[in-house]
Amino acid sequence: ACAGNAARVFSWWRPPPPPERLVRHWECSACHGVFTEAVNPTEALPTDQNYYEKFDFRYCSTACLAAHRKAAYKLPFSSPRPTK
């Protein structure tokens, strides 16, 4: 009898929604595209952009990294956005 009562008493309760995913925005050093990455690696999504790093630069693709390498890593630098 008590178990049925307890279930009815707590039937209104709904778990809270999951916390909002914390993301950090970063910019490709070559094509200047803006991307997001999860602050907590366990919250990473398959849609998050992978990145490549060289010195203090971050690139969205190996094509951007290669274009900047061919320019001897000079700044300011800009390249067209790579096509997928």
Backbone as ProteinMPNN parsed JSONL, in Angstrom:
{"seq_chain_A": "ACAGNAARVFSWWRPPPPPERLVRHWECSACHGVFTEAVNPTEALPTDQNYYEKFDFRYCSTACLAAHRKAAYKLPFSSPRPTK", "coords_chain_A": {"N_chain_A": [[0.829, -1.185, 0.0], [1.964, 1.199, 0.75], [3.947, 1.552, -1.17], [2.604, 2.148, -3.534], [1.483, 4.582, -2.825], [3.783, 6.171, -2.427], [4.84, 6.267, -5.001], [2.861, 7.73, -6.269], [3.045, 10.135, -4.893], [5.515, 11.146, -5.717], [5.149, 11.416, -8.432], [4.943, 13.792, -9.829], [7.47, 14.8, -10.097], [10.099, 15.662, -12.237], [13.157, 14.941, -13.818], [15.859, 17.343, -13.86], [16.749, 19.299, -16.782], [19.574, 18.407, -18.854], [22.753, 20.007, -18.227], [23.75, 22.957, -20.039], [25.885, 22.632, -22.836], [29.237, 23.504, -22.599], [31.166, 25.523, -24.641], [34.043, 26.482, -26.528], [35.138, 28.982, -28.686], [37.088, 29.021, -31.622], [39.445, 30.257, -34.04], [40.498, 29.582, -37.318], [43.852, 29.877, -38.278], [44.534, 30.322, -40.886], [42.34, 30.307, -42.9], [40.524, 31.722, -41.468], [38.071, 30.841, -40.562], [35.482, 30.324, -38.157], [35.134, 28.15, -35.463], [33.785, 25.686, -33.159], [34.617, 24.121, -30.055], [34.285, 21.628, -27.56], [34.523, 22.475, -24.139], [34.822, 20.61, -22.142], [36.229, 17.573, -22.779], [34.734, 15.188, -22.794], [32.256, 15.957, -23.646], [32.43, 16.351, -26.314], [31.304, 16.535, -29.668], [30.463, 14.661, -32.653], [30.224, 16.484, -34.695], [31.916, 18.549, -34.113], [34.669, 20.503, -35.13], [37.72, 19.115, -36.124], [41.129, 19.918, -35.347], [44.375, 21.186, -36.229], [47.602, 21.843, -35.001], [50.383, 24.04, -35.084], [53.288, 25.49, -34.046], [52.186, 28.441, -32.595], [49.813, 28.451, -33.911], [46.548, 27.546, -35.095], [44.778, 25.296, -37.098], [42.089, 24.477, -39.349], [42.208, 22.465, -41.171], [44.42, 20.216, -42.935], [45.014, 21.317, -45.346], [44.877, 24.083, -44.922], [46.963, 24.353, -43.101], [49.127, 23.558, -44.728], [49.062, 25.576, -46.676], [49.765, 27.823, -45.165], [52.276, 27.029, -44.328], [53.637, 26.994, -46.767], [53.771, 29.685, -47.156], [55.706, 30.361, -45.429], [54.921, 30.694, -42.784], [54.3, 33.366, -42.336], [52.909, 36.432, -41.1], [50.579, 39.101, -41.608], [48.296, 36.541, -42.677], [46.215, 34.92, -45.044], [44.028, 32.56, -46.41], [41.988, 30.898, -48.881], [38.923, 29.32, -47.846], [39.024, 25.87, -47.264], [37.52, 23.353, -49.343], [35.294, 20.745, -48.635]], "CA_chain_A": [[0.0, 0.0, 0.0], [2.844, 2.366, 0.846], [4.694, 1.722, -2.412], [1.725, 2.833, -4.471], [1.362, 5.948, -2.352], [5.047, 6.871, -2.665], [4.956, 6.51, -6.439], [1.919, 8.8, -6.602], [3.544, 11.369, -4.294], [6.643, 11.653, -6.505], [4.859, 11.352, -9.864], [5.071, 15.131, -10.395], [8.876, 15.162, -10.235], [10.785, 15.388, -13.505], [14.575, 15.277, -13.656], [16.212, 18.61, -14.517], [17.379, 19.106, -18.094], [21.042, 18.359, -18.763], [23.345, 21.352, -18.305], [24.131, 23.398, -21.375], [27.246, 22.259, -23.22], [30.157, 24.643, -22.639], [32.022, 25.471, -25.823], [35.039, 27.532, -26.75], [35.235, 29.296, -30.112], [38.454, 29.241, -32.105], [39.521, 30.717, -35.427], [41.59, 29.014, -38.108], [44.877, 30.891, -38.534], [44.704, 30.527, -42.325], [41.115, 30.72, -43.604], [39.794, 32.557, -40.509], [36.758, 30.285, -40.218], [35.277, 30.214, -36.713], [34.646, 26.826, -35.111], [33.591, 25.477, -31.722], [35.087, 22.873, -29.457], [33.77, 21.454, -26.209], [35.483, 22.747, -23.075], [35.016, 19.304, -21.518], [36.391, 16.623, -23.895], [33.698, 14.151, -22.807], [31.078, 16.519, -24.293], [32.722, 16.586, -27.731], [30.334, 15.974, -30.603], [31.06, 14.312, -33.946], [30.182, 17.646, -35.592], [32.976, 19.494, -33.753], [35.752, 20.54, -36.11], [39.062, 18.717, -35.696], [42.087, 20.978, -35.66], [45.796, 20.864, -36.299], [48.368, 22.952, -34.428], [51.797, 24.178, -35.417], [53.736, 26.673, -33.308], [51.025, 28.967, -31.869], [48.73, 28.565, -34.878], [45.581, 26.447, -35.128], [44.234, 25.181, -38.45], [40.914, 23.618, -39.459], [42.5, 21.349, -42.076], [45.821, 20.131, -43.359], [45.171, 22.23, -46.484], [45.187, 25.405, -44.359], [48.314, 24.269, -42.538], [50.075, 23.521, -45.847], [49.092, 26.899, -47.312], [50.519, 28.724, -44.298], [53.671, 26.564, -44.376], [54.209, 27.458, -48.038], [54.011, 31.123, -47.003], [56.737, 30.462, -44.386], [54.267, 31.08, -41.524], [54.312, 34.829, -42.193], [51.66, 37.085, -40.715], [49.249, 38.5, -41.664], [48.121, 35.511, -43.692], [44.839, 34.522, -45.29], [43.87, 31.635, -47.525], [40.574, 30.564, -49.073], [38.431, 28.228, -47.01], [39.098, 24.601, -48.015], [36.258, 22.668, -49.609], [35.307, 19.389, -48.048]], "C_chain_A": [[0.877, 1.252, 0.0], [3.585, 2.619, -0.471], [3.856, 2.45, -3.458], [1.555, 4.292, -4.106], [2.621, 6.755, -2.667], [5.208, 7.195, -4.152], [4.047, 7.664, -6.853], [2.409, 10.149, -6.069], [4.641, 11.984, -5.161], [6.373, 11.659, -8.009], [4.999, 12.71, -10.548], [6.511, 15.472, -10.738], [9.417, 14.755, -11.595], [12.257, 15.748, -13.306], [14.893, 16.59, -14.368], [16.852, 18.344, -15.878], [18.903, 19.054, -17.935], [21.624, 19.769, -18.863], [23.753, 21.678, -19.737], [25.599, 23.065, -21.633], [28.111, 23.515, -23.302], [31.088, 24.483, -23.831], [32.965, 26.662, -25.841], [35.116, 27.742, -28.261], [36.706, 29.513, -30.47], [38.402, 29.572, -33.593], [40.723, 30.07, -36.109], [42.574, 30.134, -38.451], [45.053, 31.187, -40.019], [43.429, 31.059, -42.982], [40.202, 31.586, -42.734], [38.35, 32.119, -40.281], [36.665, 30.132, -38.704], [34.593, 28.887, -36.421], [34.461, 26.736, -33.598], [34.221, 24.167, -31.308], [34.548, 22.813, -28.042], [34.875, 21.756, -25.205], [35.831, 21.441, -22.37], [35.112, 18.26, -22.637], [35.322, 15.523, -23.932], [32.412, 14.643, -23.461], [31.299, 16.782, -25.782], [31.692, 15.873, -28.597], [31.032, 15.601, -31.904], [31.088, 15.49, -34.913], [31.228, 18.696, -35.239], [34.121, 19.373, -34.747], [37.05, 20.046, -35.478], [40.018, 19.84, -36.052], [43.504, 20.433, -35.615], [46.55, 22.067, -35.771], [49.823, 22.877, -34.849], [52.244, 25.506, -34.842], [52.55, 27.181, -32.48], [49.818, 29.129, -32.779], [47.831, 27.343, -34.803], [44.892, 26.478, -36.488], [43.06, 24.209, -38.475], [41.168, 22.411, -40.357], [43.992, 21.326, -42.403], [46.065, 21.029, -44.569], [45.517, 23.641, -45.992], [46.602, 25.422, -43.787], [49.356, 24.303, -43.657], [50.186, 24.885, -46.527], [49.911, 27.876, -46.468], [52.002, 28.321, -44.269], [54.357, 27.056, -45.647], [54.5, 28.953, -48.012], [55.012, 31.397, -45.882], [56.182, 31.005, -43.068], [54.31, 32.587, -41.277], [52.921, 35.329, -41.81], [51.654, 38.498, -41.247], [49.142, 37.523, -42.835], [46.646, 35.188, -43.818], [44.816, 33.606, -46.491], [42.387, 31.353, -47.708], [40.182, 29.375, -48.209], [38.473, 26.941, -47.816], [37.704, 24.007, -48.22], [36.373, 21.251, -49.096], [35.166, 18.351, -49.095]], "O_chain_A": [[0.567, 2.24, -0.667], [3.821, 3.769, -0.841], [4.379, 3.29, -4.191], [1.488, 5.15, -4.987], [2.531, 7.895, -3.123], [5.664, 8.282, -4.508], [4.423, 8.483, -7.692], [2.214, 11.182, -6.71], [4.694, 13.203, -5.324], [7.298, 11.887, -8.789], [5.163, 12.753, -11.767], [6.758, 16.339, -11.577], [9.209, 13.628, -12.043], [12.563, 16.765, -12.683], [14.262, 16.914, -15.374], [17.431, 17.28, -16.097], [19.447, 19.604, -16.977], [21.041, 20.632, -19.519], [24.058, 20.79, -20.533], [26.444, 23.204, -20.748], [27.761, 24.473, -23.991], [31.718, 23.44, -24.007], [32.699, 27.703, -25.241], [35.154, 26.775, -29.023], [37.463, 30.114, -29.708], [37.458, 29.221, -34.3], [41.819, 30.018, -35.55], [42.163, 31.216, -38.869], [45.658, 32.197, -40.377], [43.439, 32.147, -43.559], [39.21, 32.124, -43.225], [37.509, 32.914, -39.862], [37.663, 29.843, -38.045], [33.595, 28.541, -37.053], [34.921, 27.601, -32.853], [34.343, 23.232, -32.1], [34.374, 23.848, -27.398], [36.022, 21.347, -25.39], [36.992, 21.194, -22.042], [34.146, 18.084, -23.379], [35.039, 14.982, -25.001], [31.552, 13.83, -23.801], [30.442, 17.374, -26.439], [31.268, 14.757, -28.297], [32.08, 16.161, -32.227], [31.887, 15.501, -35.85], [31.411, 19.65, -35.995], [34.493, 18.271, -35.151], [37.434, 20.515, -34.407], [39.748, 20.626, -36.959], [43.78, 19.377, -35.046], [46.178, 23.203, -36.063], [50.409, 21.799, -34.954], [51.639, 26.541, -35.124], [51.964, 26.403, -31.726], [48.893, 29.871, -32.45], [48.285, 26.243, -34.489], [44.478, 27.532, -36.969], [43.033, 23.237, -37.72], [40.418, 21.437, -40.307], [44.714, 22.295, -42.171], [47.195, 21.459, -44.799], [46.359, 24.314, -46.587], [47.343, 26.388, -43.968], [50.36, 25.005, -43.542], [51.279, 25.301, -46.911], [50.673, 28.673, -47.014], [52.877, 29.182, -44.194], [55.511, 27.483, -45.613], [55.362, 29.438, -48.744], [55.149, 32.536, -45.436], [56.885, 31.691, -42.327], [54.352, 33.027, -40.128], [51.904, 34.727, -42.154], [52.739, 39.075, -41.329], [49.821, 37.674, -43.851], [45.913, 35.181, -42.828], [45.509, 33.849, -47.479], [41.604, 31.55, -46.778], [41.014, 28.529, -47.883], [38.001, 26.919, -48.953], [36.825, 24.148, -47.37], [37.444, 20.646, -49.132], [35.156, 17.159, -48.785]]}, "name": "protein", "num_of_chains": 1, "seq": "ACAGNAARVFSWWRPPPPPERLVRHWECSACHGVFTEAVNPTEALPTDQNYYEKFDFRYCSTACLAAHRKAAYKLPFSSPRPTK"}
